[in-house]
Amino acid sequence: MYSAIVFLPIIASAIAGLLGRFIGARASELITTGALFVSAALSVMAFYDVTMLGHSHTVQIMPWIYSGDLRVDWTIRVDALTGVMLVVVTGVSSLVHLYSIGYMAEDPHRPRFFSYLSFFTFAMLALVTANNFLQMFFGWEGVGVASYLLIGFWYKKPEANAAAIKAFIVNRVGDFGFALGIFGVFAVFGTLDFDAVFKAAPSMVGHTMHFGSWDIDTLTLLCLLLFVGAMGKSAQLGLHTWLPDAMEGPTPVSALIHAATMVTAGVFLVCRCSPMFEHAPVALEFVTFIGASTAFFAASVGLFQNDIKRVIAYSTCSQLGYMFVAAGVSAYGGAMFHLFTHAFFKALLFLSAGSVIHAMHHEQDMRKMGGLWKQIPFTWTMMLIGNLALTGVGIPLLGVGLAGFYSKDAIINSAYASHAPMAGYAFVLTLVAAGMTSFYSWRQFLMTFHGRYRGLDHQELSHSDSHSDAEDDDHGDHHAPALSEVHESPLVMLVPLGALALGAVFAGMAFTHYFLGEGSLNFWHGALGAIAGNGLKPMPEEFPLWVEFAPFVLTIAGFLVAWYYYILNPDLPRQMAAKRGLLYLFLYNKWYFDEVYDFLFVQPAQKIGRFLWKRGDGTVIDGLGPDGIAARVLDATRGAVRLQTGYVYHYAFAMLIGVVALVTWFMVAGATP
């Protein structure tokens, strides 16, 4: 069963990719989608087996790499941590496959697209079922390759190619740190097997290793290097710049990457390696700091974005920050719980946005929307549920709410209850981020579905709303349709929305006891390293009243501010933006990270490349080679060729000159004493 879960997607991917031209697009869609639904059904069985029944399994597939002291087998590891990821990955991926049948119906390259989707899913499954660091790295790089292929799927668009390359390169930076961490693990422990490394981790407490010109705590260094990889995959502050540009791929790709697969790999890595992190408190502080800073940063940037998918993308970045905060304060159950619930409501939001884009003839600018709720009421309902879950709407005293209410508030409470040095910083920033999340989520919802329809105002908009040079229409090739032309998506796209909505409503309520409560002790049964380390304890259930109500109050405040600006005074946002305030420009331009990176890294790299091209390759190599010695030989050859005229009298004249020269030489040489 466990082998089938992992390998069914890659088999389906191979069939669609290699035989798609012969079997056709419809068969490719059905084979890949069917394989994913079978894998998802088996994953539910596995989840029940390892979490409810308390079983854990390792299935050796084959010997993999035997070289010197390195012994690595390909082994499928299934415990509670893996079980959660299997349900998340296969569940969301199967619904994304089904949704894509409708969304990509007009694309002529559907077999290739579905092959990429299934390959992506296989790589993620290989990652989460890994039993050692090297096997995890295989899946880690696999999702990187697949993301490059999917983000740049519409390769004729320069923006898509640029986004794919950017995602690939930024992730290589993080992967370099991850690779160094793996090298370090093998150098220190002599093995890459998880169980062996985690068992030996306590014995390395207090040991140092020489790195560069410093002696650094061994576990701290290894954990920091591993976390650099997590920062890249999970788009944390500093290595986040690829994430919003990844929206250039088809919307189903955005849902798959941002909800359940690639971006959650970093959180999974930290939770899997918790036995090491628990003995490296400095590394945990750094994780907490980066997570809290990312949650705040991404939420602030999302306040003024106008592309419907980019708003959700920055929301993903922010919510991943919450997960790392939980891991940083050793609340690994809270991190995985938010990963679990987030998969449902974030996939729901992305696919609902895709339904809006489909209805709007591929228009993504929210400034050209408005008043759509009557035209697409089902999509309106689905995005409403997604927003309620994302913003964590619930009643604190009753403990009743949607999915995000349980998992997000649990993280904020964990930060408050923790005595870790960075916990206070994380508590404040996650609270502020909760208020901003509410504002940008309801801003997106109100701009899209309520107020007057602005789709036919795009020519006026492009002239009057020129408050920022950066705020050009990213989708100028598309023209918003008349309101009467806006229609609901086909049923094959709406069914996945309904399924995800059920998870967004009930997943938190149904599973909070297992992830966080008394039942969590049996639920995780050794899968999280905190059990083997300091002991996993259920989260406290009693907090000061103001802590319980703070997220709720900030969520309501964010909604009221959005309602005031976009329903009661819809002209006010444009007037304020036209003033080009420094704060607005700073946030709209994403804290100028792209510009700073362009100045520090891109432009110098281009200058170095141009110098090596013009001077190194052109002047030196070509000068000495094709344009130097080789060119002179060619010139001499051309000169010699010109002597071959084909006329007899020319050759007779040359022979006569030769005879005269020869006679002259003998006369001169013979006359010499």
XYZ file of C-alpha atoms in Angstrom:
673
model
C 0.000 0.000 0.000
C 2.715 2.491 0.967
C 4.709 1.827 -2.190
C 1.582 2.397 -4.271
C 0.965 5.761 -2.593
C 4.409 6.978 -3.610
C 4.867 5.426 -7.033
C 1.384 5.628 -8.612
C 1.845 9.347 -9.429
C 5.205 8.826 -11.173
C 3.818 5.909 -13.197
C 0.889 8.070 -14.293
C 3.284 10.941 -15.027
C 5.393 8.725 -17.271
C 2.339 7.486 -19.167
C 1.011 11.006 -19.774
C 4.419 12.434 -20.588
C 5.702 9.699 -22.892
C 2.463 8.441 -24.438
C 0.305 11.560 -24.268
C 0.514 12.176 -28.017
C -0.743 8.682 -28.728
C -3.432 8.241 -26.087
C -4.682 11.839 -26.247
C -5.318 14.598 -23.720
C -8.492 13.100 -22.262
C -6.853 9.770 -21.480
C -3.851 11.572 -19.964
C -6.139 13.591 -17.707
C -8.101 10.567 -16.572
C -5.047 8.375 -15.933
C -3.157 10.956 -13.857
C -6.259 12.137 -11.972
C -7.405 8.584 -11.317
C -3.972 7.564 -10.029
C -3.937 10.520 -7.645
C -7.382 9.708 -6.265
C -6.293 6.110 -5.643
C -3.151 7.410 -3.926
C -5.281 9.797 -1.844
C -7.631 7.000 -0.762
C -4.684 4.853 0.285
C -3.210 7.848 2.134
C -6.381 8.183 4.210
C -6.044 4.504 5.159
C -2.390 5.053 6.040
C -3.283 8.131 8.100
C -5.799 6.138 10.110
C -3.329 3.292 10.566
C -0.410 5.362 11.846
C -2.274 8.021 13.816
C -5.365 6.339 15.210
C -4.094 2.774 15.538
C -0.569 3.811 16.536
C 1.360 1.836 13.950
C 4.589 2.922 12.260
C 6.131 1.308 9.215
C 9.346 1.261 7.230
C 9.311 -0.382 3.814
C 12.681 -0.948 2.165
C 12.391 -0.523 -1.588
C 15.974 -1.214 -2.622
C 19.635 -0.649 -1.727
C 20.480 2.733 -3.166
C 24.002 4.095 -2.594
C 26.847 2.088 -1.111
C 30.143 3.990 -1.269
C 32.820 3.623 1.375
C 31.256 4.353 4.759
C 28.108 5.761 3.123
C 25.223 3.285 3.202
C 21.872 4.601 1.960
C 18.804 2.475 1.218
C 15.633 3.738 -0.432
C 13.190 3.152 2.404
C 9.650 4.441 2.820
C 9.077 5.716 6.355
C 5.461 6.079 7.474
C 4.728 7.466 10.928
C 2.260 10.054 12.215
C 4.243 12.961 10.798
C 4.378 11.304 7.386
C 0.724 10.315 7.624
C -0.338 13.936 7.992
C 1.736 14.944 4.977
C 0.431 12.054 2.853
C -3.162 13.161 3.404
C -2.321 16.787 2.716
C -0.238 16.180 -0.411
C -2.364 13.539 -2.126
C -5.666 15.072 -1.021
C -4.963 18.537 -2.377
C -3.100 17.225 -5.422
C -5.958 14.937 -6.472
C -8.442 17.821 -6.244
C -6.051 20.076 -8.165
C -5.820 17.426 -10.895
C -9.613 17.267 -11.104
C -9.905 21.054 -11.131
C -7.286 21.296 -13.880
C -9.426 19.224 -16.231
C -11.783 22.184 -16.434
C -9.304 25.027 -15.989
C -6.873 23.796 -18.661
C -9.570 22.521 -21.037
C -8.495 24.837 -23.857
C -4.751 24.287 -23.513
C -3.286 22.165 -26.339
C -0.512 20.772 -24.115
C -2.628 19.146 -21.416
C -0.771 15.787 -21.395
C 2.474 17.575 -20.603
C 0.790 19.667 -17.916
C -0.758 16.679 -16.158
C 2.521 14.791 -16.419
C 4.281 17.667 -14.649
C 1.584 17.804 -11.940
C 1.926 14.102 -11.179
C 5.719 14.285 -11.234
C 5.552 17.161 -8.753
C 3.348 15.086 -6.468
C 5.690 12.079 -6.667
C 8.675 14.239 -5.729
C 6.841 15.604 -2.706
C 5.785 12.121 -1.643
C 9.383 10.937 -1.982
C 10.398 13.829 0.268
C 7.887 13.220 3.069
C 8.364 9.429 3.123
C 12.165 9.650 3.275
C 13.952 7.653 5.944
C 17.265 9.485 5.569
C 18.610 12.895 4.630
C 19.813 11.906 1.165
C 16.476 10.425 0.160
C 14.805 13.586 1.418
C 17.221 15.654 -0.652
C 16.226 13.662 -3.746
C 12.582 14.618 -3.251
C 13.637 18.136 -2.268
C 15.394 18.676 -5.577
C 12.629 16.870 -7.436
C 10.002 19.391 -6.372
C 12.442 22.143 -7.358
C 12.725 20.784 -10.891
C 8.980 20.190 -11.134
C 8.210 23.706 -9.893
C 10.508 25.122 -12.572
C 8.629 23.171 -15.237
C 5.193 24.131 -13.904
C 5.835 27.820 -13.211
C 7.290 28.189 -16.697
C 4.665 25.951 -18.319
C 3.491 28.797 -20.558
C 7.048 29.168 -21.793
C 6.156 31.564 -24.604
C 5.489 34.233 -21.962
C 8.759 35.982 -20.998
C 7.334 36.650 -17.525
C 6.713 32.934 -16.962
C 10.243 32.016 -18.022
C 11.723 34.707 -15.794
C 9.615 33.573 -12.826
C 10.631 29.931 -13.316
C 14.311 30.826 -13.474
C 14.000 33.079 -10.433
C 12.321 30.342 -8.386
C 14.974 27.844 -9.444
C 17.944 30.097 -8.646
C 16.652 31.405 -5.295
C 15.899 27.870 -4.188
C 19.407 26.807 -5.202
C 20.731 29.260 -2.616
C 18.709 27.563 0.101
C 19.524 24.108 -1.236
C 23.226 24.870 -0.997
C 22.801 25.415 2.736
C 20.736 22.237 2.988
C 23.433 20.266 1.147
C 26.121 21.619 3.482
C 23.960 20.579 6.408
C 23.681 17.043 5.024
C 27.459 16.897 4.502
C 27.913 18.073 8.078
C 25.489 15.478 9.441
C 27.414 12.685 7.742
C 30.759 14.097 8.879
C 29.591 14.312 12.499
C 27.425 11.210 12.850
C 28.820 8.952 10.133
C 25.326 8.169 8.858
C 22.383 9.881 7.165
C 19.691 7.635 8.638
C 17.158 9.666 10.635
C 16.804 7.280 13.562
C 20.557 6.882 14.018
C 21.205 10.624 13.790
C 18.371 11.565 16.152
C 19.418 8.944 18.690
C 22.983 10.252 18.704
C 22.040 13.952 18.754
C 21.987 14.326 22.595
C 25.544 13.050 22.768
C 26.711 15.995 20.651
C 25.446 18.654 23.074
C 28.320 20.935 24.022
C 30.572 19.771 21.190
C 31.961 22.283 18.722
C 33.229 22.028 15.173
C 35.533 24.265 13.170
C 33.689 26.174 10.461
C 35.590 28.826 8.535
C 37.608 30.621 11.191
C 35.201 29.929 14.067
C 34.494 27.133 16.486
C 30.719 26.773 16.517
C 28.404 24.533 18.496
C 27.975 21.441 16.333
C 24.207 20.996 16.551
C 23.598 24.720 16.197
C 25.617 24.876 12.987
C 23.990 21.775 11.502
C 20.485 22.984 12.356
C 21.132 26.452 10.939
C 22.415 24.974 7.668
C 19.390 22.705 7.405
C 17.127 25.666 8.148
C 18.658 27.668 5.289
C 17.238 24.995 3.006
C 13.886 25.333 4.736
C 13.988 29.113 4.245
C 14.392 28.694 0.511
C 11.668 26.102 -0.005
C 9.226 27.786 2.373
C 9.963 31.304 1.088
C 11.038 32.836 4.384
C 12.325 36.388 4.682
C 15.434 36.848 2.577
C 14.730 33.916 0.274
C 11.069 34.737 -0.328
C 11.334 36.718 -3.550
C 10.551 33.784 -5.848
C 7.143 33.122 -4.301
C 4.973 35.970 -5.691
C 6.490 35.645 -9.156
C 5.521 31.964 -9.166
C 1.984 33.217 -9.864
C 2.927 33.363 -13.549
C 2.173 29.647 -13.739
C -1.372 28.334 -14.236
C -3.606 28.785 -11.172
C -3.757 25.038 -10.340
C 0.033 25.161 -10.081
C -0.226 28.018 -7.601
C -2.639 26.007 -5.471
C -0.439 22.917 -5.562
C 2.829 24.716 -4.788
C 1.478 27.164 -2.221
C -1.016 25.040 -0.342
C 0.214 21.509 0.134
C 3.558 20.739 -1.377
C 6.701 22.702 -2.066
C 6.349 25.539 0.417
C 5.446 23.239 3.316
C 8.587 21.152 2.840
C 10.631 23.499 5.021
C 8.192 23.242 7.929
C 8.178 19.461 7.569
C 11.996 19.425 7.594
C 12.224 21.366 10.858
C 9.576 19.182 12.520
C 11.229 15.990 11.284
C 14.585 17.174 12.623
C 13.138 18.392 15.940
C 15.360 15.986 17.978
C 18.327 17.986 16.672
C 16.695 21.409 17.006
C 15.603 20.671 20.591
C 19.286 20.508 21.545
C 20.167 23.668 19.591
C 18.328 26.536 21.349
C 20.151 29.227 19.355
C 18.921 27.664 16.124
C 15.367 27.589 17.510
C 15.618 31.283 18.373
C 16.685 32.015 14.815
C 13.785 29.950 13.466
C 11.386 31.912 15.674
C 12.841 35.254 14.603
C 12.697 34.467 10.893
C 9.183 33.037 11.162
C 7.771 36.024 13.037
C 9.527 38.531 10.774
C 8.210 36.747 7.675
C 4.659 36.645 9.034
C 4.758 40.405 9.593
C 6.611 41.287 6.385
C 4.420 39.267 4.018
C 1.212 40.460 5.657
C 2.304 44.089 5.280
C 3.129 43.608 1.597
C -0.219 41.940 0.955
C -2.064 45.071 2.096
C -1.805 46.893 -1.244
C -1.321 44.233 -3.946
C -3.839 44.316 -6.804
C -3.277 40.954 -8.465
C -5.776 38.523 -6.927
C -3.264 35.655 -6.896
C -0.382 37.705 -5.507
C -2.448 38.678 -2.476
C -2.978 34.987 -1.715
C 0.697 34.272 -2.434
C 1.851 36.764 0.188
C -0.740 35.302 2.527
C 0.939 31.916 2.049
C 4.318 33.423 2.853
C 2.893 34.980 6.021
C 1.154 31.807 7.189
C 4.344 29.812 6.708
C 5.957 32.304 9.057
C 3.348 31.355 11.664
C 4.295 27.686 11.262
C 7.967 28.422 11.828
C 7.115 30.459 14.913
C 5.381 27.387 16.326
C 8.359 25.175 15.499
C 10.736 27.764 16.961
C 8.993 27.684 20.354
C 8.949 23.849 20.214
C 5.208 23.669 19.499
C 5.735 21.211 16.656
C 2.186 19.925 16.941
C 0.930 23.473 16.399
C 3.175 23.903 13.357
C 1.897 20.698 11.771
C -1.697 21.503 12.711
C -1.525 24.854 10.937
C 0.170 23.183 7.970
C -2.749 20.721 7.902
C -5.566 23.277 8.095
C -3.747 25.767 5.874
C -3.658 23.227 3.048
C -7.462 23.194 2.899
C -8.269 26.886 3.061
C -5.300 28.074 1.024
C -5.993 25.591 -1.793
C -9.622 26.697 -1.592
C -8.642 30.358 -1.931
C -6.308 29.744 -4.866
C -8.772 27.590 -6.764
C -11.573 30.067 -6.024
C -9.343 32.816 -7.405
C -8.824 30.618 -10.455
C -12.586 30.350 -10.834
C -12.802 34.152 -10.738
C -10.010 34.450 -13.308
C -11.738 31.872 -15.513
C -14.976 33.829 -15.282
C -13.166 37.097 -16.031
C -11.505 35.754 -19.190
C -8.097 35.475 -17.460
C -8.145 38.958 -15.941
C -6.369 39.015 -12.548
C -6.370 42.712 -11.608
C -8.871 43.259 -8.794
C -9.233 46.907 -9.804
C -11.067 45.650 -12.884
C -13.511 43.538 -10.890
C -16.304 44.260 -8.438
C -19.949 43.273 -8.166
C -19.320 39.691 -9.275
C -21.196 37.941 -6.486
C -24.467 37.801 -8.404
C -22.768 36.323 -11.472
C -20.708 33.653 -9.699
C -22.505 33.001 -6.381
C -20.945 29.581 -5.739
C -17.414 30.932 -6.154
C -18.410 33.847 -3.880
C -19.491 31.367 -1.208
C -16.302 29.330 -1.511
C -14.027 32.352 -1.246
C -16.062 33.608 1.708
C -15.446 30.316 3.516
C -11.760 30.452 2.603
C -11.455 33.990 3.967
C -13.244 33.101 7.188
C -10.868 30.174 7.678
C -7.739 32.157 6.793
C -8.565 35.061 9.093
C -9.364 32.626 11.897
C -12.954 33.619 12.561
C -14.333 31.942 15.670
C -15.732 32.568 19.137
C -12.897 32.359 21.688
C -14.942 31.564 24.807
C -16.924 28.826 23.072
C -13.932 27.481 21.185
C -15.951 27.234 17.982
C -14.734 28.491 14.629
C -13.340 27.624 11.245
C -10.059 25.794 10.647
C -7.703 28.752 10.955
C -9.251 29.765 14.264
C -7.938 26.633 15.952
C -4.483 26.396 14.401
C -3.509 30.058 14.061
C -4.673 31.040 17.535
C -2.852 28.002 18.927
C 0.408 29.336 17.500
C -0.151 32.809 18.944
C -0.956 31.241 22.308
C 2.156 29.064 22.110
C 4.320 32.113 21.547
C 2.711 33.813 24.546
C 3.172 30.783 26.783
C 6.768 30.115 25.755
C 9.679 31.393 27.793
C 12.067 31.318 24.828
C 14.014 34.567 24.250
C 12.305 35.372 20.917
C 8.806 34.317 22.001
C 7.672 37.812 23.010
C 8.840 39.247 19.696
C 6.972 36.483 17.879
C 3.805 36.990 19.934
C 3.591 40.693 19.108
C 4.357 40.311 15.403
C 1.963 37.412 14.873
C -0.792 39.406 16.549
C -0.160 42.412 14.303
C 0.025 40.110 11.282
C -3.381 38.683 12.226
C -4.934 42.133 11.944
C -3.244 42.834 8.618
C -4.271 39.396 7.328
C -7.878 40.233 8.032
C -7.617 43.566 6.229
C -5.990 42.330 3.011
C -8.195 39.226 2.870
C -11.431 41.194 3.124
C -10.031 43.907 0.853
C -9.506 41.248 -1.794
C -12.962 39.792 -1.221
C -14.770 43.143 -1.343
C -12.832 44.451 -4.350
C -13.601 41.269 -6.269
C -17.229 40.577 -5.445
C -18.820 43.783 -4.136
C -19.214 47.420 -5.108
C -19.725 48.383 -8.725
C -18.254 46.452 -11.613
C -15.109 48.206 -12.859
C -14.170 45.836 -15.662
C -14.983 48.291 -18.447
C -13.058 51.124 -16.783
C -9.610 49.712 -17.572
C -8.660 52.404 -20.081
C -9.591 55.143 -17.649
C -7.891 53.241 -14.844
C -4.602 52.918 -16.651
C -4.435 56.709 -17.088
C -5.831 57.946 -13.803
C -4.357 55.415 -11.399
C -0.709 56.066 -12.193
C 0.424 56.752 -8.646
C 3.300 54.288 -8.854
C 5.623 53.459 -11.684
C 5.622 49.896 -10.393
C 1.848 49.678 -10.469
C 1.521 49.026 -14.162
C -1.128 46.647 -15.392
C 0.553 43.253 -15.285
C -2.166 41.783 -17.422
C -2.589 44.344 -20.107
C -3.031 41.715 -22.795
C -6.352 40.695 -21.247
C -9.546 42.696 -21.460
C -12.175 42.317 -18.770
C -15.511 41.144 -20.179
C -18.840 42.858 -19.799
C -20.576 41.928 -16.550
C -23.201 39.955 -18.466
C -20.431 37.766 -19.918
C -19.132 36.713 -16.492
C -20.268 33.162 -15.762
C -19.765 30.422 -13.202
C -17.067 27.813 -13.788
C -17.928 24.283 -14.960
C -18.870 21.615 -12.451
C -15.501 19.858 -12.687
C -13.932 23.008 -11.227
C -16.598 23.580 -8.579
C -16.634 20.110 -7.027
C -13.029 20.431 -5.728
C -13.959 23.783 -4.215
C -16.800 22.184 -2.283
C -14.553 19.399 -0.987
C -11.883 21.855 0.151
C -14.528 24.048 1.778
C -15.548 21.138 4.009
C -11.961 20.866 5.186
C -11.710 24.627 5.704
C -14.788 24.509 7.940
C -14.370 21.286 9.886
C -10.663 20.267 9.828
C -9.757 22.415 12.821
C -12.753 21.382 14.877
C -12.320 17.680 14.113
C -8.577 17.348 14.691
C -7.537 19.929 17.285
C -7.770 17.306 20.047
C -5.354 15.015 18.193
C -2.820 17.642 17.138
C -2.777 19.758 20.300
C -4.903 18.322 23.108
C -4.555 15.346 25.409
C -4.945 13.054 22.421
C -1.775 14.462 20.866
C 0.386 12.222 23.055
C -1.035 9.155 21.357
C -1.465 10.841 17.990
C 2.218 11.577 17.500
C 3.586 8.578 19.470
C 7.221 9.286 18.757
C 6.937 10.873 15.312
C 7.898 14.287 16.692
C 11.317 14.471 18.224
C 10.124 16.482 21.208
C 8.785 13.217 22.607
C 12.263 11.723 22.618
C 13.763 15.015 23.795
C 12.045 17.196 26.350
C 8.715 15.420 26.240
C 5.732 16.540 24.198
C 3.101 18.177 26.371
C -0.435 19.178 25.401
C -0.898 22.900 24.940
C -2.264 24.793 27.936
C -5.972 25.414 27.663
C -6.131 28.450 29.951
C -4.756 31.850 28.915
C -5.514 35.399 30.067
C -8.748 36.661 28.583
C -7.011 39.413 26.611
C -4.732 36.846 24.955
C -7.746 34.752 23.961
C -9.598 37.747 22.510
C -6.724 39.706 20.930
C -6.703 37.799 17.594
C -10.502 37.955 17.433
C -10.559 41.736 18.039
C -7.830 42.374 15.466
C -9.640 40.209 12.921
C -12.856 42.185 13.381
C -10.918 45.462 13.203
C -9.288 44.422 9.926
C -12.673 43.596 8.442
C -14.195 46.927 9.548
C -11.326 48.924 8.064
C -11.656 47.066 4.765
C -15.430 47.639 4.748
C -14.948 51.351 5.434
C -12.446 51.797 2.602
C -13.914 49.572 -0.100
C -17.675 49.692 0.522
C -18.507 52.903 2.370
C -15.809 55.083 0.727
C -14.638 53.243 -2.417
C -12.939 56.336 -3.878
C -10.802 56.910 -0.802
C -8.179 54.183 -1.512
C -7.441 55.613 -4.947
C -7.154 59.122 -3.573
C -4.776 58.001 -0.852
C -2.692 55.955 -3.269
C -2.442 58.899 -5.666
C -0.571 60.842 -2.980
C 2.364 58.426 -3.400
C 3.041 58.289 0.334
C 6.357 56.826 1.409
C 4.745 54.072 3.484
C 2.436 53.090 0.642
C 5.279 52.935 -1.886
C 7.466 51.033 0.572
C 4.813 48.369 1.107
C 3.576 48.269 -2.486
C 7.125 47.754 -3.716
C 7.575 44.859 -1.267
C 10.077 46.622 0.976
C 12.267 47.026 -2.152
C 13.788 43.569 -1.702
C 13.824 42.954 -5.453
C 15.473 46.302 -6.127
C 18.107 45.741 -3.425
C 18.861 42.244 -4.689
C 19.030 43.550 -8.224
C 21.586 46.155 -7.128
C 23.645 43.831 -4.914
C 23.571 40.599 -6.899
C 21.945 40.808 -10.328
C 23.690 43.869 -11.726
C 27.176 42.877 -10.455
C 26.661 39.371 -11.861
C 25.646 40.852 -15.196
C 28.670 43.163 -15.192
C 31.010 40.298 -14.375
C 29.401 38.169 -17.046
C 29.635 40.955 -19.608
C 33.298 41.560 -18.738
C 34.150 37.877 -19.057
C 32.212 37.752 -22.327
C 33.677 40.848 -23.946
C 37.178 40.860 -22.454
C 37.773 37.301 -21.410
C 36.037 35.426 -24.182
C 36.100 38.083 -26.897
C 39.466 39.740 -26.418
C 41.608 36.982 -24.866
C 40.172 33.663 -26.015
C 38.857 34.770 -29.392
C 41.831 37.107 -29.827
C 44.342 34.312 -29.352
C 42.177 31.649 -30.928
C 39.628 32.244 -33.710
C 40.599 35.891 -34.146
C 44.347 35.413 -33.496
C 46.572 32.520 -34.553
C 43.735 30.690 -36.265
C 42.831 33.806 -38.206
C 46.431 34.332 -39.342
C 46.677 30.710 -40.494
C 43.469 31.222 -42.399
C 44.837 34.395 -43.998
C 48.024 32.580 -45.052
C 45.930 29.757 -46.444
C 43.822 32.169 -48.467
C 47.039 33.766 -49.817
C 48.425 30.390 -50.815
C 45.179 29.460 -52.488
C 45.384 32.577 -54.643
C 48.664 31.285 -56.104
C 46.821 28.367 -57.631
C 45.453 30.171 -60.721
C 45.312 27.210 -63.123
C 47.259 29.028 -65.920
C 50.340 27.204 -67.355
C 52.275 30.376 -68.051
C 51.874 31.407 -64.383
C 53.396 28.095 -63.289
C 56.157 28.351 -65.971
C 56.975 31.866 -64.719
C 57.096 30.600 -61.127
C 59.393 27.759 -62.155
C 61.659 30.197 -64.006
C 61.848 32.437 -60.927
C 62.693 29.366 -58.873
C 65.452 28.281 -61.216
C 66.942 31.811 -61.235
C 66.822 31.934 -57.414
C 68.443 28.519 -57.154
C 71.238 29.380 -59.600
C 71.858 32.656 -57.815
C 72.134 30.914 -54.454
C 74.686 28.382 -55.805
C 76.708 31.142 -57.399
C 76.776 33.154 -54.196
C 77.428 30.143 -52.010
C 80.118 28.830 -54.326
C 81.886 32.199 -54.428
C 82.182 32.310 -50.654
C 85.713 31.362 -49.469
